Coordinates of C-alpha atoms and ligand atoms in Angstrom, one line a residue:
M11 CA -8.7 98.9 -58.6
D12 CA -9.5 95.9 -60.6
S13 CA -6.6 93.5 -61.7
R14 CA -6.9 94.8 -65.3
A15 CA -6.3 98.4 -64.3
R16 CA -3.5 97.5 -62.1
L17 CA -1.7 95.8 -64.9
D18 CA -2.2 98.6 -67.2
A19 CA -0.8 101.0 -64.4
A20 CA 2.1 98.9 -63.9
H21 CA 5.7 99.2 -65.5
P22 CA 5.9 96.7 -68.3
G23 CA 8.2 94.4 -66.4
E24 CA 5.8 94.4 -63.5
R25 CA 3.1 93.4 -65.8
I26 CA 5.1 90.4 -66.7
I27 CA 5.5 89.4 -63.0
A28 CA 1.6 89.7 -62.2
A29 CA 0.8 87.9 -65.4
M30 CA 3.1 85.1 -64.6
S31 CA 2.3 84.4 -61.0
S32 CA -1.0 83.1 -61.8
D33 CA -0.1 79.6 -63.1
S34 CA 3.3 78.4 -62.1
S35 CA 3.2 75.2 -64.1
R36 CA 3.1 76.6 -67.6
P37 CA 6.5 77.0 -69.5
R38 CA 7.4 80.7 -69.8
V39 CA 9.9 81.2 -72.3
L40 CA 10.6 85.2 -72.5
T41 CA 12.6 87.3 -75.0
F42 CA 16.1 88.0 -73.6
E43 CA 15.0 91.6 -72.8
A44 CA 12.0 90.5 -70.8
A45 CA 13.9 87.8 -68.9
R46 CA 16.9 90.3 -67.9
H47 CA 14.3 93.0 -67.0
L48 CA 12.6 90.4 -64.7
V49 CA 15.8 89.5 -63.0
E50 CA 16.6 93.0 -62.7
Q51 CA 13.4 93.8 -61.0
H52 CA 13.6 91.1 -58.5
A53 CA 17.1 92.1 -57.7
V54 CA 16.0 95.7 -56.7
G55 CA 13.9 94.0 -53.8
V56 CA 16.8 92.1 -52.3
Y57 CA 18.7 93.0 -49.2
P58 CA 22.6 92.9 -48.9
G59 CA 24.1 91.2 -45.6
D60 CA 25.7 92.8 -42.7
V61 CA 28.4 95.3 -42.8
E62 CA 31.9 94.4 -42.0
T63 CA 35.2 96.6 -41.7
V64 CA 38.2 95.7 -43.7
D65 CA 41.8 97.2 -44.4
L66 CA 41.6 99.3 -47.5
L67 CA 43.2 97.1 -49.8
A68 CA 41.1 94.0 -48.7
G69 CA 38.3 96.2 -49.8
L70 CA 39.2 95.9 -53.7
G71 CA 36.4 94.5 -55.4
R72 CA 34.1 94.8 -52.4
V73 CA 30.9 96.8 -52.2
L74 CA 31.0 100.1 -50.0
A75 CA 28.5 100.1 -47.2
E76 CA 29.5 103.7 -46.5
E77 CA 29.8 106.8 -48.4
M78 CA 33.2 108.5 -49.0
V79 CA 33.1 112.0 -48.2
A80 CA 35.9 114.7 -48.9
D81 CA 37.3 115.5 -45.6
H82 CA 38.9 118.6 -47.0
D83 CA 38.8 120.7 -50.2
F84 CA 40.1 118.9 -53.3
P85 CA 42.8 120.3 -53.9
P86 CA 43.4 121.8 -50.7
F87 CA 45.4 124.8 -51.9
A88 CA 45.6 126.3 -55.6
R89 CA 47.8 123.5 -56.9
A90 CA 50.2 124.3 -59.8
T91 CA 50.0 121.5 -62.5
R92 CA 52.9 122.6 -64.4
D93 CA 56.7 123.2 -63.6
G94 CA 57.4 126.9 -64.4
Y95 CA 56.8 130.4 -63.1
A96 CA 53.8 131.6 -61.1
V97 CA 53.0 135.1 -62.6
R98 CA 50.3 137.8 -63.2
A99 CA 48.7 136.8 -66.5
A100 CA 48.3 140.5 -67.3
V101 CA 51.8 141.2 -67.6
L102 CA 52.5 139.0 -70.3
A103 CA 50.0 140.4 -72.8
V104 CA 53.1 141.4 -74.8
V105 CA 55.8 138.7 -75.1
P106 CA 58.6 138.4 -74.8
A107 CA 58.7 139.8 -71.5
R108 CA 61.4 139.9 -68.8
L109 CA 60.2 139.2 -65.1
E110 CA 62.2 139.5 -62.0
V111 CA 62.4 135.9 -60.1
V112 CA 61.7 136.8 -56.3
G113 CA 61.4 133.2 -55.0
E114 CA 60.8 129.7 -55.6
V115 CA 58.0 127.2 -54.2
R116 CA 58.7 123.5 -54.3
A117 CA 55.9 120.9 -53.9
G118 CA 55.4 120.5 -50.1
D119 CA 56.5 124.0 -49.4
W120 CA 53.8 126.7 -47.9
P121 CA 54.8 130.3 -49.5
D122 CA 54.6 132.8 -46.7
P123 CA 52.9 135.8 -48.3
A124 CA 55.1 138.1 -46.5
R125 CA 58.2 136.9 -48.1
C126 CA 56.8 135.1 -51.2
S127 CA 54.3 136.7 -53.4
V128 CA 54.2 137.8 -57.1
G129 CA 53.8 141.6 -57.9
R130 CA 53.7 143.2 -61.3
G131 CA 56.8 142.4 -63.4
Q132 CA 57.6 139.5 -60.9
A133 CA 57.6 135.7 -61.2
V134 CA 58.2 132.9 -58.5
G135 CA 59.5 129.6 -59.6
I136 CA 57.2 126.8 -59.0
M137 CA 56.9 123.1 -59.1
T138 CA 54.2 120.9 -60.2
G139 CA 52.1 120.1 -57.0
A140 CA 53.3 123.2 -55.1
P141 CA 50.8 125.9 -54.0
L142 CA 50.3 128.9 -56.0
P143 CA 52.0 132.0 -54.2
A144 CA 49.9 135.1 -53.4
G145 CA 49.5 137.7 -56.2
A146 CA 49.9 134.9 -59.0
D147 CA 46.9 134.1 -61.3
A148 CA 48.7 131.8 -63.6
V149 CA 51.6 129.4 -64.3
V150 CA 53.8 129.8 -67.2
M151 CA 55.5 126.4 -68.4
V152 CA 59.2 126.5 -67.8
E153 CA 59.5 125.2 -71.5
H154 CA 58.4 128.8 -72.6
T155 CA 60.9 130.5 -70.6
S156 CA 64.6 131.1 -70.5
L157 CA 66.9 132.3 -67.7
V158 CA 68.4 135.6 -68.6
V159 CA 72.1 135.6 -69.2
A160 CA 73.8 138.5 -67.7
G161 CA 77.2 138.9 -69.4
H162 CA 78.6 135.6 -69.3
L163 CA 76.6 134.5 -66.4
V164 CA 73.2 132.8 -66.3
T165 CA 71.6 133.8 -63.2
D166 CA 68.1 132.8 -61.6
H167 CA 67.2 136.5 -60.9
S168 CA 65.3 137.0 -63.8
V169 CA 63.6 135.1 -66.4
E170 CA 62.5 135.8 -70.1
V171 CA 59.1 134.5 -71.0
R172 CA 58.3 133.9 -74.6
R173 CA 54.6 133.0 -74.4
S174 CA 51.6 134.7 -72.9
V175 CA 49.2 132.8 -70.6
G176 CA 45.6 133.3 -69.6
A177 CA 44.4 133.9 -65.9
G178 CA 43.7 130.5 -64.3
E179 CA 45.9 128.5 -66.8
N180 CA 48.1 125.7 -65.3
F181 CA 46.9 125.5 -61.7
V182 CA 43.7 124.0 -60.2
P183 CA 41.9 126.3 -57.8
R184 CA 41.3 125.2 -54.3
G185 CA 38.3 123.1 -53.9
A186 CA 37.7 122.9 -57.7
E187 CA 37.6 119.1 -57.8
A188 CA 35.4 118.7 -54.6
R189 CA 34.3 120.9 -51.6
A190 CA 34.9 119.5 -48.0
G191 CA 32.0 117.6 -47.1
E192 CA 30.9 116.7 -50.8
R193 CA 30.0 112.9 -51.6
L194 CA 33.0 111.2 -53.6
L195 CA 31.8 107.6 -53.5
D196 CA 28.3 106.3 -52.9
R197 CA 27.2 103.5 -50.9
G198 CA 26.7 100.5 -53.1
Q199 CA 29.7 101.2 -55.1
R200 CA 32.1 98.6 -55.8
L201 CA 35.5 99.5 -55.0
D202 CA 38.0 99.7 -57.8
H203 CA 41.6 101.1 -58.0
A204 CA 40.1 104.7 -58.4
G205 CA 37.8 104.1 -55.3
I206 CA 40.8 103.0 -53.4
A207 CA 42.5 106.3 -54.3
I208 CA 39.5 108.1 -53.1
A209 CA 39.4 106.3 -49.8
A210 CA 43.2 106.8 -49.4
S211 CA 42.8 110.5 -50.2
V212 CA 40.4 111.1 -47.5
G213 CA 42.4 109.2 -44.9
K214 CA 40.5 106.0 -44.6
S215 CA 42.8 102.9 -43.8
Q216 CA 39.9 100.9 -43.3
V217 CA 36.5 100.8 -45.1
Q218 CA 33.0 99.4 -44.4
V219 CA 31.7 96.9 -46.9
F220 CA 28.9 94.5 -47.2
R221 CA 29.5 90.9 -46.4
K222 CA 29.8 88.9 -49.7
P223 CA 26.6 86.8 -50.4
R224 CA 26.9 83.1 -50.1
V225 CA 26.0 81.5 -53.3
A226 CA 25.4 77.7 -53.6
V227 CA 26.7 76.2 -56.6
L228 CA 25.2 72.7 -57.5
S229 CA 26.1 70.7 -60.6
T230 CA 23.8 67.8 -61.7
G231 CA 24.0 65.0 -64.0
D232 CA 24.8 61.1 -63.7
E233 CA 27.7 61.5 -66.3
V234 CA 29.6 64.2 -64.2
V235 CA 32.3 63.4 -61.8
E236 CA 34.8 65.3 -59.7
I237 CA 37.7 66.9 -61.4
D238 CA 40.3 64.7 -59.6
A239 CA 38.6 61.6 -60.7
T240 CA 39.7 59.7 -64.0
P241 CA 36.5 59.9 -66.1
G242 CA 35.0 56.6 -67.2
P243 CA 34.4 56.2 -70.9
A244 CA 31.0 58.3 -71.0
Q245 CA 31.9 60.5 -67.9
I246 CA 32.6 64.4 -67.8
R247 CA 34.5 66.1 -65.3
N248 CA 32.6 68.8 -63.4
S249 CA 34.0 72.0 -64.9
N250 CA 30.7 73.9 -64.2
S251 CA 31.1 73.9 -60.6
Y252 CA 34.5 75.7 -61.0
S253 CA 33.7 78.2 -63.7
L254 CA 30.5 79.3 -61.8
A255 CA 32.5 79.6 -58.7
A256 CA 34.9 81.7 -60.5
Q257 CA 32.1 83.9 -61.9
V258 CA 30.5 84.2 -58.5
Q259 CA 33.6 85.3 -57.0
N260 CA 34.1 87.8 -59.9
A261 CA 30.7 89.2 -59.3
G262 CA 31.2 89.9 -55.6
G263 CA 29.8 86.6 -54.0
E264 CA 31.5 83.9 -52.1
A265 CA 30.8 80.5 -53.8
V266 CA 29.8 77.5 -51.8
R267 CA 30.3 74.2 -54.0
L268 CA 27.9 71.7 -53.1
G269 CA 29.1 69.0 -55.4
I270 CA 27.3 66.9 -58.0
A271 CA 23.7 65.9 -57.7
P272 CA 23.0 62.7 -59.6
D273 CA 19.9 62.5 -62.0
E274 CA 17.9 61.2 -59.2
R275 CA 15.1 63.0 -57.2
G276 CA 15.7 62.3 -53.6
R277 CA 19.4 63.3 -53.6
L278 CA 18.7 66.2 -55.9
R279 CA 16.2 67.4 -53.4
A280 CA 18.3 67.1 -50.6
L281 CA 21.2 69.1 -52.2
I282 CA 18.7 71.8 -53.5
E283 CA 17.3 72.2 -49.8
E284 CA 20.9 72.5 -48.5
G285 CA 21.5 75.1 -51.3
F286 CA 18.7 77.2 -50.0
G287 CA 20.7 77.7 -47.0
C288 CA 22.8 80.2 -48.9
D289 CA 21.8 83.5 -50.0
L290 CA 21.2 82.3 -53.7
L291 CA 21.3 78.9 -55.5
L292 CA 22.9 78.2 -58.9
L293 CA 22.1 74.9 -60.5
T294 CA 23.7 73.6 -63.8
G295 CA 22.3 70.8 -65.9
G296 CA 19.1 69.1 -65.7
V297 CA 16.9 71.9 -67.2
S298 CA 16.3 70.8 -70.6
M299 CA 13.6 68.4 -71.9
G300 CA 15.3 65.2 -71.4
K301 CA 13.5 62.3 -69.4
Y302 CA 16.1 62.7 -66.5
D303 CA 16.1 66.6 -66.6
L304 CA 14.5 66.8 -63.0
V305 CA 15.7 70.1 -61.7
E306 CA 12.4 71.9 -62.3
Q307 CA 10.3 68.8 -61.1
V308 CA 12.1 68.9 -57.9
L309 CA 12.0 72.6 -57.6
G310 CA 8.2 72.4 -58.2
E311 CA 8.0 69.6 -55.4
L312 CA 9.5 72.3 -53.3
K313 CA 6.7 75.0 -54.2
A314 CA 9.0 76.9 -56.3
E315 CA 7.6 80.0 -58.3
F316 CA 9.1 80.1 -61.8
Y317 CA 9.5 83.6 -63.4
F318 CA 10.8 82.3 -66.6
T319 CA 11.6 78.7 -67.8
G320 CA 13.5 79.6 -70.6
A321 CA 14.7 82.5 -72.8
E322 CA 14.9 83.1 -76.6
I323 CA 18.7 83.2 -76.8
Q324 CA 21.4 80.9 -77.7
P325 CA 23.4 79.5 -76.1
G326 CA 21.3 79.1 -72.9
R327 CA 17.5 78.8 -74.3
P328 CA 16.5 76.2 -71.2
A329 CA 17.6 78.9 -68.3
V330 CA 15.3 78.8 -65.4
F331 CA 14.8 81.7 -62.9
G332 CA 12.4 81.4 -59.8
A333 CA 12.3 81.4 -56.1
C334 CA 11.2 79.3 -53.2
G335 CA 10.0 80.4 -49.8
A336 CA 7.8 83.1 -48.5
D337 CA 8.2 86.8 -49.5
T338 CA 9.2 88.5 -46.4
P339 CA 10.2 91.9 -46.5
V340 CA 13.1 91.6 -44.1
R341 CA 16.8 91.5 -44.2
L342 CA 18.3 88.1 -45.3
P343 CA 20.0 86.6 -42.4
A344 CA 23.8 86.3 -42.4
A345 CA 23.6 82.2 -42.8
D346 CA 20.2 80.8 -41.9
A347 CA 21.3 77.2 -42.8
L348 CA 18.3 75.2 -43.7
S349 CA 17.8 71.9 -41.8
T350 CA 15.7 69.6 -44.0
R351 CA 13.4 69.1 -41.2
T352 CA 12.3 72.6 -41.2
G353 CA 11.1 72.5 -44.9
V354 CA 11.5 75.1 -47.4
S355 CA 8.2 76.9 -46.7
A356 CA 9.7 78.2 -43.5
L357 CA 12.2 80.1 -45.4
H358 CA 12.6 83.7 -46.4
K359 CA 12.2 84.0 -50.1
K360 CA 15.5 82.4 -51.9
Y361 CA 15.9 83.0 -55.4
F362 CA 17.5 80.3 -57.8
F363 CA 18.7 80.2 -61.3
G364 CA 18.8 76.8 -63.2
L365 CA 21.5 77.1 -65.9
P366 CA 21.8 74.6 -68.7
G367 CA 24.7 72.2 -68.2
N368 CA 26.4 72.7 -71.4
P369 CA 29.5 74.6 -70.1
V370 CA 29.3 77.8 -72.6
S371 CA 25.5 78.0 -71.8
T372 CA 26.4 77.8 -68.1
M373 CA 29.0 80.7 -68.4
V374 CA 26.7 82.9 -70.8
T375 CA 23.5 82.5 -68.8
F376 CA 25.3 83.5 -65.7
E377 CA 26.6 86.7 -67.0
L378 CA 23.2 87.4 -68.6
F379 CA 20.9 86.6 -65.7
A380 CA 22.8 85.5 -62.6
R381 CA 25.3 88.3 -62.1
P382 CA 22.7 91.1 -61.5
M383 CA 21.1 89.1 -58.5
I384 CA 24.4 88.4 -57.0
E385 CA 25.5 91.9 -57.4
A386 CA 22.1 93.1 -55.8
L387 CA 22.8 90.6 -52.8
A388 CA 26.2 91.9 -52.5
G389 CA 24.7 95.5 -51.9
M390 CA 25.6 96.9 -55.4
T391 CA 23.8 99.6 -57.0
P392 CA 22.1 98.0 -59.9
R393 CA 23.6 98.8 -63.4
G394 CA 22.3 97.6 -66.8
L395 CA 24.3 95.6 -69.4
V396 CA 26.8 97.7 -71.6
F397 CA 27.3 96.6 -75.0
L398 CA 30.2 97.9 -77.1
R399 CA 30.5 98.0 -80.8
A400 CA 33.1 96.8 -83.3
R401 CA 33.4 96.2 -87.0
L402 CA 32.9 92.4 -87.9
K403 CA 35.8 90.9 -89.7
S404 CA 33.9 88.3 -91.7
E405 CA 30.3 87.6 -92.4
I406 CA 28.1 85.7 -89.9
R407 CA 25.2 83.5 -91.3
T408 CA 22.8 82.3 -88.7
K409 CA 19.1 81.3 -88.1
T410 CA 16.4 83.6 -87.1
G411 CA 14.5 83.3 -84.0
L412 CA 17.1 83.7 -81.0
K413 CA 19.4 86.3 -79.8
R414 CA 22.6 85.0 -80.1
F415 CA 25.7 85.6 -77.8
L416 CA 28.4 83.9 -79.9
P417 CA 32.1 83.5 -78.6
A418 CA 34.2 85.9 -80.5
V419 CA 37.6 87.4 -80.6
L420 CA 38.2 91.0 -80.5
S421 CA 41.6 92.0 -82.0
G422 CA 43.3 94.6 -84.0
E423 CA 45.9 97.4 -83.0
F424 CA 45.0 100.5 -81.2
E425 CA 41.7 102.0 -82.3
N426 CA 41.3 99.5 -85.3
A427 CA 39.5 97.0 -83.3
E428 CA 37.8 94.0 -85.3
V429 CA 35.7 91.2 -84.3
E430 CA 35.4 87.7 -85.4
L431 CA 33.5 84.6 -84.2
A432 CA 35.5 81.9 -82.5
R433 CA 35.3 78.7 -84.5
W434 CA 33.2 76.6 -82.1
Q435 CA 31.6 73.3 -82.0
G436 CA 28.3 74.6 -80.1
S437 CA 27.5 75.1 -76.5
G438 CA 29.8 72.6 -75.0
D439 CA 33.1 74.0 -76.6
I440 CA 35.0 75.4 -73.7
A441 CA 38.2 75.1 -75.7
A442 CA 36.8 77.8 -78.0
L443 CA 35.4 80.0 -75.3
A444 CA 38.7 79.9 -73.6
Q445 CA 40.2 81.6 -76.9
A446 CA 37.4 84.2 -77.2
N447 CA 37.2 87.5 -75.2
C448 CA 33.8 88.7 -76.0
Y449 CA 30.4 87.8 -77.4
V450 CA 28.9 89.0 -80.6
V451 CA 25.3 89.8 -80.0
I452 CA 23.1 88.9 -82.9
P453 CA 19.6 89.9 -83.0
P454 CA 16.8 87.3 -83.3
E455 CA 15.7 88.6 -86.8
R456 CA 19.1 88.7 -88.7
E457 CA 20.2 85.9 -90.8
R458 CA 23.2 87.3 -92.3
I459 CA 25.5 90.0 -91.0
E460 CA 28.1 91.4 -93.5
A461 CA 31.9 91.9 -92.7
G462 CA 32.4 95.5 -92.1
E463 CA 29.1 96.0 -90.2
W464 CA 29.2 97.4 -86.7
V465 CA 28.2 94.7 -84.3
P466 CA 27.3 95.0 -80.6
L467 CA 29.7 93.2 -78.3
L468 CA 29.2 91.9 -74.8
M469 CA 32.9 91.8 -73.1
R470 CA 33.7 88.7 -71.3
Ligands
LIG24 P1 22.1 69.0 -69.4 O1 21.9 70.4 -69.3 O2 22.0 68.3 -68.1 O3 21.4 68.3 -70.2 O4 23.7 68.9 -69.9 C1 24.1 69.5 -71.1 C2 25.5 69.0 -71.5 O5 26.4 69.6 -70.5 C3 25.9 67.6 -71.4 O6 26.6 67.2 -72.5 C4 26.4 67.5 -70.1 O7 27.4 66.3 -70.0 C5 27.4 68.6 -69.9 N1 27.3 69.0 -68.5 C6 26.3 69.0 -67.5 N2 26.9 69.5 -66.4 C7 28.3 69.8 -66.5 C8 29.3 70.1 -65.6 N3 29.0 70.2 -64.3 N4 30.4 70.2 -66.2 C9 30.6 69.9 -67.3 N5 29.9 69.7 -68.4 C10 28.5 69.4 -67.9
LIG25 MG1 22.0 66.5 -67.2

């Protein structure tokens, strides 16, 4: 097959990979969608780390390395979902009807069919969560019944039912939710509270999860100082290492903060090489067009392959995605710390993202591009970005050409949500971002969006 035919046969995203690997020095600015797809495609090819066993609650937010299988039928018996009386539905075709109460089943009781079963004209008192006694095919809610007054005495020997009920109502048949042996959670699913409930229900006090990927975080910039320093007149505290570390943890990774690289080749290169000892490297700053933006140059010296060197988005246009090292189809070792003596070429393929240094750009590009790679390294089954929609509160005017992810506030009562842009001073404005709870997504061709229009949102 010639290369042209191969490209034609490929998935649209694969075509991009193939087309791009031919010349690694050209700038490659992709549309947002193409850039995102490229990351997703690379993410499919990575392997999670080793498996470890943790206590159930320590598994919250971790990625399952085992399936959760029903160890019994769910529910294990026909389970009443209402307090009331177990009956034969057919006898309530005409109501009101008087039924003889022949017993009671409480939650936790097991009704002995010899002594507690429902015949025609009979009822058995039943509580939510209790097993349906033999002979019954429905539960009538207690709210639709009254105990019969005999003379001046209220007895629990008979009950008057005011509403009819259909067969099958107000109980869940045995095994209706899941049969024994059925898979309830997949490997690669991230455990949330619902997953914890499943694990608990099948008797797992410990769960097998994937080791968290180690993600190196390296800030760059001569003006950037550590957060406990008192910044000089032209210095900025290193907030990016911390926001990124938080986002890494949130995405299921373990952040390894490598500190701050100055805008100087040697030190930057040493720290980048150290970063390749982790499963993934995130850099911030130094990817714009400035004279001292050295990140791409130094990665180029390390024989990096660049999949994109920019995306048509705002904030975050200069974002870079690439990899260093040989493309070996083996599991990533747990922590193959790189000694600078061995050189990067001896490495398994390691991906990196160079995120722009402006703090809002850093945070946005992490969510758009770095997160799916971290999730894949953590063993998660890939999932696409999901956008919600809400009504715009006040008009937006912007320029065309870039897809915009603008910090915004979603508010309103109950179902009446409305969204409004946060007032911000641009990509450095973390104060505005801290007030925002989402991003409004504006397509590149739109200049004006009117109040009242439904706009896509990415939640933060
Ligand atoms: P750069 O991407 O290096 O051109 O940086 C863009 C802007 O982001 C500059 O105003 C930097 O001072 C700022 N910046 C870069 N790195 C950081 C960081 N680690 N923490 C906070 N701000 C930063
Ligand atoms: Mg810089």
